[in-house]
Tab-separated table of C-alpha atoms and ligand atoms in Angstrom:
chain	number	residue	atom	x	y	z
A	9	MET	CA	25.876	2.570	29.493
A	10	LYS	CA	23.498	0.621	27.278
A	11	LYS	CA	19.755	1.163	27.681
A	12	ILE	CA	17.239	-0.968	25.828
A	13	ILE	CA	14.471	1.047	24.185
A	14	SER	CA	11.201	-0.790	23.732
A	15	THR	CA	7.672	0.192	22.764
A	16	THR	CA	4.489	-1.685	21.937
A	17	LYS	CA	3.638	1.138	19.491
A	18	ALA	CA	6.187	-0.279	17.053
A	19	PRO	CA	6.488	-3.898	15.912
A	20	ALA	CA	8.122	-6.308	18.316
A	21	PRO	CA	11.517	-7.576	17.133
A	22	ILE	CA	11.295	-10.599	14.850
A	23	GLY	CA	14.664	-11.954	15.966
A	24	PRO	CA	17.330	-11.648	18.658
A	25	TYR	CA	17.623	-7.850	18.701
A	26	ASN	CA	15.978	-4.852	20.356
A	27	GLN	CA	14.040	-2.049	18.674
A	28	ALA	CA	16.759	0.396	19.695
A	29	ILE	CA	19.680	0.848	22.027
A	30	LEU	CA	20.510	4.120	23.734
A	31	SER	CA	24.207	4.493	24.493
A	32	GLY	CA	24.902	7.785	26.218
A	33	ASN	CA	23.148	10.402	24.091
A	34	THR	CA	23.152	8.269	20.966
A	35	LEU	CA	20.259	6.104	19.845
A	36	TYR	CA	20.932	3.209	17.472
A	37	THR	CA	17.723	1.832	16.014
A	38	SER	CA	17.275	-1.552	14.455
A	39	GLY	CA	16.025	-1.632	10.918
A	40	GLN	CA	12.272	-1.183	10.717
A	41	ILE	CA	10.167	-3.030	8.204
A	42	ALA	CA	6.501	-2.405	7.420
A	43	ILE	CA	4.820	-4.474	10.108
A	44	ASN	CA	1.689	-2.823	11.464
A	45	PRO	CA	2.169	-3.068	15.253
A	46	MET	CA	-1.592	-3.211	15.876
A	47	THR	CA	-2.261	-6.189	13.598
A	48	GLY	CA	1.170	-7.767	13.261
A	49	GLU	CA	0.542	-7.842	9.504
A	50	LEU	CA	2.893	-6.617	6.811
A	51	VAL	CA	1.803	-3.517	4.889
A	52	LEU	CA	2.844	-4.279	1.330
A	53	ASP	CA	-0.006	-2.731	-0.694
A	54	SER	CA	2.321	-0.247	-2.395
A	55	ILE	CA	5.884	0.943	-1.914
A	56	LYS	CA	4.526	4.266	-0.630
A	57	SER	CA	2.320	2.710	2.040
A	58	GLU	CA	5.115	0.317	2.945
A	59	THR	CA	7.583	3.180	3.395
A	60	LYS	CA	5.026	5.162	5.407
A	61	GLN	CA	4.525	2.233	7.805
A	62	VAL	CA	8.290	1.922	8.228
A	63	MET	CA	8.575	5.640	9.037
A	64	GLU	CA	5.584	5.552	11.413
A	65	ASN	CA	7.166	2.616	13.217
A	66	MET	CA	10.421	4.515	13.445
A	67	LYS	CA	8.618	7.598	14.784
A	68	GLU	CA	7.360	5.466	17.691
A	69	VAL	CA	10.790	3.984	18.395
A	70	LEU	CA	12.260	7.494	18.472
A	71	ALA	CA	9.423	8.657	20.721
A	72	ALA	CA	10.131	5.788	23.124
A	73	ALA	CA	13.575	7.334	23.552
A	74	GLU	CA	12.013	10.820	23.844
A	75	MET	CA	13.279	11.798	20.420
A	76	THR	CA	11.826	12.860	17.075
A	77	PHE	CA	13.060	12.855	13.481
A	78	GLU	CA	14.759	16.162	14.349
A	79	ASN	CA	17.230	14.160	16.444
A	80	VAL	CA	18.206	11.842	13.605
A	81	VAL	CA	21.726	12.346	12.231
A	82	LYS	CA	22.121	9.286	10.006
A	83	THR	CA	19.862	6.830	8.243
A	84	CYS	CA	20.392	3.743	6.151
A	85	ILE	CA	17.836	2.599	3.603
A	86	PHE	CA	17.884	-0.922	2.237
A	87	ILE	CA	15.666	-1.530	-0.775
A	88	SER	CA	14.977	-4.567	-2.897
A	89	ASP	CA	14.609	-2.612	-6.149
A	90	MET	CA	16.326	0.674	-7.021
A	91	ASN	CA	13.400	1.463	-9.326
A	92	THR	CA	11.397	2.294	-6.182
A	93	PHE	CA	13.978	4.879	-5.043
A	94	SER	CA	11.962	7.888	-6.171
A	95	GLU	CA	8.717	6.843	-4.466
A	96	ILE	CA	10.544	5.952	-1.268
A	97	ASN	CA	12.220	9.364	-1.317
A	98	THR	CA	8.865	11.087	-1.665
A	99	VAL	CA	7.477	9.464	1.492
A	100	TYR	CA	10.775	9.609	3.414
A	101	GLY	CA	11.091	13.313	2.589
A	102	GLU	CA	7.780	14.060	4.294
A	103	TYR	CA	9.363	13.204	7.647
A	104	PHE	CA	12.380	15.516	7.432
A	105	ASN	CA	13.009	19.194	6.996
A	106	GLU	CA	14.988	19.348	3.745
A	107	GLU	CA	17.610	21.678	5.229
A	108	THR	CA	18.265	19.580	8.337
A	109	ALA	CA	17.754	16.127	6.848
A	110	PRO	CA	20.191	13.519	8.186
A	111	ALA	CA	23.082	11.930	6.336
A	112	ARG	CA	22.058	8.737	4.581
A	113	GLU	CA	22.954	5.896	2.323
A	114	THR	CA	20.587	3.863	0.178
A	115	VAL	CA	21.549	0.434	-1.037
A	116	GLU	CA	19.769	-2.152	-3.135
A	117	VAL	CA	20.022	-5.580	-1.562
A	118	ALA	CA	19.238	-9.067	-2.806
A	119	ASN	CA	16.638	-9.720	-0.114
A	120	LEU	CA	15.193	-8.441	3.136
A	121	PRO	CA	13.536	-10.100	6.155
A	122	LYS	CA	10.025	-11.353	5.391
A	123	PHE	CA	10.702	-10.464	1.741
A	124	VAL	CA	9.751	-6.818	2.289
A	125	ASN	CA	10.807	-4.116	-0.147
A	126	VAL	CA	12.290	-1.537	2.227
A	127	GLU	CA	14.025	-1.508	5.607
A	128	ILE	CA	15.303	1.640	7.321
A	129	SER	CA	17.582	2.087	10.326
A	130	MET	CA	18.601	5.325	12.026
A	131	ILE	CA	21.061	6.888	14.430
A	132	ALA	CA	19.840	9.786	16.525
A	133	ILE	CA	21.475	12.084	19.070
A	134	LYS	CA	19.744	13.643	22.067
B	229	DHA	C1	13.961	-6.590	10.848
B	229	DHA	C2	15.175	-6.554	11.370
B	229	DHA	N1	15.693	-5.416	11.831
B	229	DHA	C3	16.022	-7.726	11.454
B	229	DHA	O1	15.555	-8.836	11.211
B	229	DHA	O2	17.201	-7.583	11.740
């Protein structure tokens, strides 16, 4: 069974995808970028504020599926510049308990939608 997860508390999709799909007990989120859902504007002031907006958006997507970061088992971080890795980790780490943090990969990519600097997707289990 495939259930579409949707919330106005996170940015609306900017293409032909949904914010997340729940399949059984598993939630597959789309990649979040730093769009402020209230204004529709990108938050690109600093890599830290950009990462925080991404994580806040993701928190709302998880909440729409009645989940939290505690449910997350895997994440994928796409970044435009590996030199920002440390700052992204600092913000990202504030959302997870170090001992139960999910599996993850981080990859530098040539470009991201809307020319943002970071995009994060997650898989979570209920
Ligand atoms: C932002 C996205 N997740 C996308 O364009 O696929």
